[in-house]
Amino acid sequence: MKKILVINGPNLNMLGKREPDIYGALTLEQINAGLKSEAQKLNCNIDFYQSNCEGELCTAIHEAMGRYQGIIINPGAYTHTSIALRDALASVDVPAIEVHISNIHKREEFRHHSYTAASCIGQICGLGADGYLYALMKLVKSCD
């Protein structure tokens, strides 16, 4: 059975409280519950990891190798600053899709560049929490 790891970076534990006009009203727990339900329908296992610490996120990526067939990652603000996360994603043989709830390309200029996207098979942004679901469906399909 396929296994997918969902990694969420800094401040995503604050979803539902943090700038709901940008990120919506859903909490991370609600997003994860929706993903878990969809994963059951797709006959795959899904695990979740969230950290506000860059090194912990790198470790989670490293530990995914050999255990998971795909990674869904929302690196949060590290998207725009972390070469370490980019390198961690590039160092493992696990396809990853980068997800952002908001459209980073319609926001502040500094959010337009993603260091991590180049190490992913794709990027989904601006589709709200549904972006996670689309990433899950694509990873499960690409693992067949």
PDB file of C-alpha atoms in Angstrom:
ATOM      1  CA  MET A   1       0.000   0.000   0.000  1.00  0.00           C
ATOM      2  CA  LYS A   2       1.332   3.452  -0.939  1.00  0.00           C
ATOM      3  CA  LYS A   3       2.458   5.756   1.841  1.00  0.00           C
ATOM      4  CA  ILE A   4       2.459   9.537   1.551  1.00  0.00           C
ATOM      5  CA  LEU A   5       4.029  11.974   4.018  1.00  0.00           C
ATOM      6  CA  VAL A   6       2.561  15.453   4.441  1.00  0.00           C
ATOM      7  CA  ILE A   7       5.055  17.976   5.807  1.00  0.00           C
ATOM      8  CA  ASN A   8       3.982  21.429   6.964  1.00  0.00           C
ATOM      9  CA  GLY A   9       6.455  24.113   7.896  1.00  0.00           C
ATOM     10  CA  PRO A  10       6.494  27.160  10.148  1.00  0.00           C
ATOM     11  CA  ASN A  11       3.305  28.830  11.316  1.00  0.00           C
ATOM     12  CA  LEU A  12       1.023  26.324   9.613  1.00  0.00           C
ATOM     13  CA  ASN A  13       0.068  25.098  13.076  1.00  0.00           C
ATOM     14  CA  MET A  14      -1.658  28.498  13.351  1.00  0.00           C
ATOM     15  CA  LEU A  15      -4.052  27.926  10.446  1.00  0.00           C
ATOM     16  CA  GLY A  16      -7.604  28.918  11.293  1.00  0.00           C
ATOM     17  CA  LYS A  17      -6.298  31.721  13.519  1.00  0.00           C
ATOM     18  CA  ARG A  18      -3.561  33.254  11.380  1.00  0.00           C
ATOM     19  CA  GLU A  19      -4.713  35.733   8.723  1.00  0.00           C
ATOM     20  CA  PRO A  20      -7.915  33.886   7.760  1.00  0.00           C
ATOM     21  CA  ASP A  21      -8.476  36.364   4.919  1.00  0.00           C
ATOM     22  CA  ILE A  22      -5.349  34.904   3.270  1.00  0.00           C
ATOM     23  CA  TYR A  23      -5.236  31.326   4.555  1.00  0.00           C
ATOM     24  CA  GLY A  24      -8.910  30.561   5.243  1.00  0.00           C
ATOM     25  CA  ALA A  25     -10.697  29.356   8.353  1.00  0.00           C
ATOM     26  CA  LEU A  26      -9.663  25.685   8.287  1.00  0.00           C
ATOM     27  CA  THR A  27      -7.223  24.499  10.926  1.00  0.00           C
ATOM     28  CA  LEU A  28      -4.305  22.237  10.076  1.00  0.00           C
ATOM     29  CA  GLU A  29      -6.102  19.448  11.932  1.00  0.00           C
ATOM     30  CA  GLN A  30      -9.154  19.899   9.695  1.00  0.00           C
ATOM     31  CA  ILE A  31      -7.018  19.863   6.556  1.00  0.00           C
ATOM     32  CA  ASN A  32      -5.279  16.707   7.781  1.00  0.00           C
ATOM     33  CA  ALA A  33      -8.620  15.044   8.546  1.00  0.00           C
ATOM     34  CA  GLY A  34      -9.804  15.736   4.985  1.00  0.00           C
ATOM     35  CA  LEU A  35      -6.569  14.315   3.584  1.00  0.00           C
ATOM     36  CA  LYS A  36      -6.858  11.207   5.758  1.00  0.00           C
ATOM     37  CA  SER A  37     -10.406  10.625   4.493  1.00  0.00           C
ATOM     38  CA  GLU A  38      -9.317  11.045   0.864  1.00  0.00           C
ATOM     39  CA  ALA A  39      -6.295   8.785   1.408  1.00  0.00           C
ATOM     40  CA  GLN A  40      -8.610   6.000   2.595  1.00  0.00           C
ATOM     41  CA  LYS A  41     -10.658   6.359  -0.591  1.00  0.00           C
ATOM     42  CA  LEU A  42      -7.441   6.198  -2.633  1.00  0.00           C
ATOM     43  CA  ASN A  43      -6.277   3.113  -0.720  1.00  0.00           C
ATOM     44  CA  CYS A  44      -3.113   4.673   0.641  1.00  0.00           C
ATOM     45  CA  ASN A  45      -1.642   5.447   4.041  1.00  0.00           C
ATOM     46  CA  ILE A  46      -0.867   9.014   5.005  1.00  0.00           C
ATOM     47  CA  ASP A  47       1.222  10.474   7.808  1.00  0.00           C
ATOM     48  CA  PHE A  48       1.539  14.072   8.931  1.00  0.00           C
ATOM     49  CA  TYR A  49       4.436  16.119  10.266  1.00  0.00           C
ATOM     50  CA  GLN A  50       4.588  19.801  11.210  1.00  0.00           C
ATOM     51  CA  SER A  51       7.489  21.782  12.615  1.00  0.00           C
ATOM     52  CA  ASN A  52       8.515  25.381  12.940  1.00  0.00           C
ATOM     53  CA  CYS A  53      12.199  24.345  12.810  1.00  0.00           C
ATOM     54  CA  GLU A  54      14.112  24.087   9.550  1.00  0.00           C
ATOM     55  CA  GLY A  55      16.446  21.301  10.682  1.00  0.00           C
ATOM     56  CA  GLU A  56      13.559  19.153  11.915  1.00  0.00           C
ATOM     57  CA  LEU A  57      11.869  19.521   8.529  1.00  0.00           C
ATOM     58  CA  CYS A  58      15.096  18.443   6.789  1.00  0.00           C
ATOM     59  CA  THR A  59      15.290  15.391   9.052  1.00  0.00           C
ATOM     60  CA  ALA A  60      11.675  14.462   8.272  1.00  0.00           C
ATOM     61  CA  ILE A  61      12.473  14.634   4.546  1.00  0.00           C
ATOM     62  CA  HIS A  62      15.602  12.500   4.978  1.00  0.00           C
ATOM     63  CA  GLU A  63      13.686   9.893   6.990  1.00  0.00           C
ATOM     64  CA  ALA A  64      11.034   9.655   4.254  1.00  0.00           C
ATOM     65  CA  MET A  65      13.456   7.874   1.918  1.00  0.00           C
ATOM     66  CA  GLY A  66      12.611   4.193   1.728  1.00  0.00           C
ATOM     67  CA  ARG A  67       9.463   4.651   3.823  1.00  0.00           C
ATOM     68  CA  TYR A  68       7.203   6.802   1.626  1.00  0.00           C
ATOM     69  CA  GLN A  69       6.336   6.902  -2.056  1.00  0.00           C
ATOM     70  CA  GLY A  70       5.598  10.628  -2.031  1.00  0.00           C
ATOM     71  CA  ILE A  71       5.849  13.845  -0.041  1.00  0.00           C
ATOM     72  CA  ILE A  72       3.414  16.737   0.033  1.00  0.00           C
ATOM     73  CA  ILE A  73       5.230  19.739   1.460  1.00  0.00           C
ATOM     74  CA  ASN A  74       4.127  23.213   2.413  1.00  0.00           C
ATOM     75  CA  PRO A  75       7.424  24.732   3.513  1.00  0.00           C
ATOM     76  CA  GLY A  76       5.717  27.951   4.631  1.00  0.00           C
ATOM     77  CA  ALA A  77       8.111  30.880   4.746  1.00  0.00           C
ATOM     78  CA  TYR A  78      11.070  28.516   4.279  1.00  0.00           C
ATOM     79  CA  THR A  79       9.930  28.256   0.652  1.00  0.00           C
ATOM     80  CA  HIS A  80      11.552  31.612   0.014  1.00  0.00           C
ATOM     81  CA  THR A  81      14.656  31.245   2.181  1.00  0.00           C
ATOM     82  CA  SER A  82      15.746  27.648   2.662  1.00  0.00           C
ATOM     83  CA  ILE A  83      18.403  26.168   0.472  1.00  0.00           C
ATOM     84  CA  ALA A  84      18.658  23.460   3.149  1.00  0.00           C
ATOM     85  CA  LEU A  85      15.096  22.264   2.465  1.00  0.00           C
ATOM     86  CA  ARG A  86      15.753  22.429  -1.272  1.00  0.00           C
ATOM     87  CA  ASP A  87      18.834  20.270  -0.824  1.00  0.00           C
ATOM     88  CA  ALA A  88      17.013  17.832   1.490  1.00  0.00           C
ATOM     89  CA  LEU A  89      14.278  17.317  -1.109  1.00  0.00           C
ATOM     90  CA  ALA A  90      16.898  16.844  -3.829  1.00  0.00           C
ATOM     91  CA  SER A  91      18.821  14.318  -1.720  1.00  0.00           C
ATOM     92  CA  VAL A  92      16.010  11.786  -1.370  1.00  0.00           C
ATOM     93  CA  ASP A  93      14.543   9.624  -4.090  1.00  0.00           C
ATOM     94  CA  VAL A  94      10.958  10.492  -3.132  1.00  0.00           C
ATOM     95  CA  PRO A  95       8.744  12.573  -5.450  1.00  0.00           C
ATOM     96  CA  ALA A  96       7.447  15.708  -3.741  1.00  0.00           C
ATOM     97  CA  ILE A  97       4.805  18.285  -4.551  1.00  0.00           C
ATOM     98  CA  GLU A  98       5.009  21.751  -3.029  1.00  0.00           C
ATOM     99  CA  VAL A  99       1.675  23.189  -1.858  1.00  0.00           C
ATOM    100  CA  HIS A 100       0.699  26.700  -0.808  1.00  0.00           C
ATOM    101  CA  ILE A 101      -2.769  27.693   0.341  1.00  0.00           C
ATOM    102  CA  SER A 102      -2.417  31.233  -1.015  1.00  0.00           C
ATOM    103  CA  ASN A 103      -1.198  32.228  -4.455  1.00  0.00           C
ATOM    104  CA  ILE A 104       2.379  33.161  -3.620  1.00  0.00           C
ATOM    105  CA  HIS A 105       2.764  34.793  -7.041  1.00  0.00           C
ATOM    106  CA  LYS A 106       0.045  37.362  -6.275  1.00  0.00           C
ATOM    107  CA  ARG A 107       1.536  38.350  -2.943  1.00  0.00           C
ATOM    108  CA  GLU A 108       4.599  40.304  -1.850  1.00  0.00           C
ATOM    109  CA  GLU A 109       7.554  40.192  -4.225  1.00  0.00           C
ATOM    110  CA  PHE A 110       9.737  38.213  -1.807  1.00  0.00           C
ATOM    111  CA  ARG A 111       7.187  35.363  -1.891  1.00  0.00           C
ATOM    112  CA  HIS A 112       7.408  34.923  -5.666  1.00  0.00           C
ATOM    113  CA  HIS A 113      10.608  32.872  -5.573  1.00  0.00           C
ATOM    114  CA  SER A 114      10.627  29.299  -4.281  1.00  0.00           C
ATOM    115  CA  TYR A 115      13.914  27.580  -3.522  1.00  0.00           C
ATOM    116  CA  THR A 116      12.119  24.288  -2.869  1.00  0.00           C
ATOM    117  CA  ALA A 117       9.985  24.042  -6.018  1.00  0.00           C
ATOM    118  CA  ALA A 118      12.946  23.100  -8.203  1.00  0.00           C
ATOM    119  CA  SER A 119      13.390  19.901  -6.173  1.00  0.00           C
ATOM    120  CA  CYS A 120       9.710  18.967  -6.506  1.00  0.00           C
ATOM    121  CA  ILE A 121       7.786  17.394  -9.379  1.00  0.00           C
ATOM    122  CA  GLY A 122       5.285  20.240  -9.186  1.00  0.00           C
ATOM    123  CA  GLN A 123       3.881  23.177  -7.269  1.00  0.00           C
ATOM    124  CA  ILE A 124       0.249  23.914  -6.421  1.00  0.00           C
ATOM    125  CA  CYS A 125      -0.634  27.337  -5.064  1.00  0.00           C
ATOM    126  CA  GLY A 126      -3.651  29.554  -4.651  1.00  0.00           C
ATOM    127  CA  LEU A 127      -6.255  26.782  -4.468  1.00  0.00           C
ATOM    128  CA  GLY A 128      -6.691  26.864  -0.704  1.00  0.00           C
ATOM    129  CA  ALA A 129      -6.705  23.606   1.235  1.00  0.00           C
ATOM    130  CA  ASP A 130      -7.827  21.782  -1.921  1.00  0.00           C
ATOM    131  CA  GLY A 131      -4.243  22.060  -3.149  1.00  0.00           C
ATOM    132  CA  TYR A 132      -3.274  19.371  -0.648  1.00  0.00           C
ATOM    133  CA  LEU A 133      -5.992  17.069  -2.008  1.00  0.00           C
ATOM    134  CA  TYR A 134      -4.869  17.601  -5.602  1.00  0.00           C
ATOM    135  CA  ALA A 135      -1.280  16.868  -4.601  1.00  0.00           C
ATOM    136  CA  LEU A 136      -2.378  13.659  -2.863  1.00  0.00           C
ATOM    137  CA  MET A 137      -4.332  12.490  -5.909  1.00  0.00           C
ATOM    138  CA  LYS A 138      -1.381  13.215  -8.222  1.00  0.00           C
ATOM    139  CA  LEU A 139       1.166  11.436  -6.020  1.00  0.00           C
ATOM    140  CA  VAL A 140      -1.028   8.358  -5.631  1.00  0.00           C
ATOM    141  CA  LYS A 141      -1.627   8.270  -9.399  1.00  0.00           C
ATOM    142  CA  SER A 142       2.078   8.727 -10.191  1.00  0.00           C
ATOM    143  CA  CYS A 143       3.010   5.871  -7.823  1.00  0.00           C
ATOM    144  CA  ASP A 144       0.901   3.356  -9.784  1.00  0.00           C
TER     145      ASP A 144
END
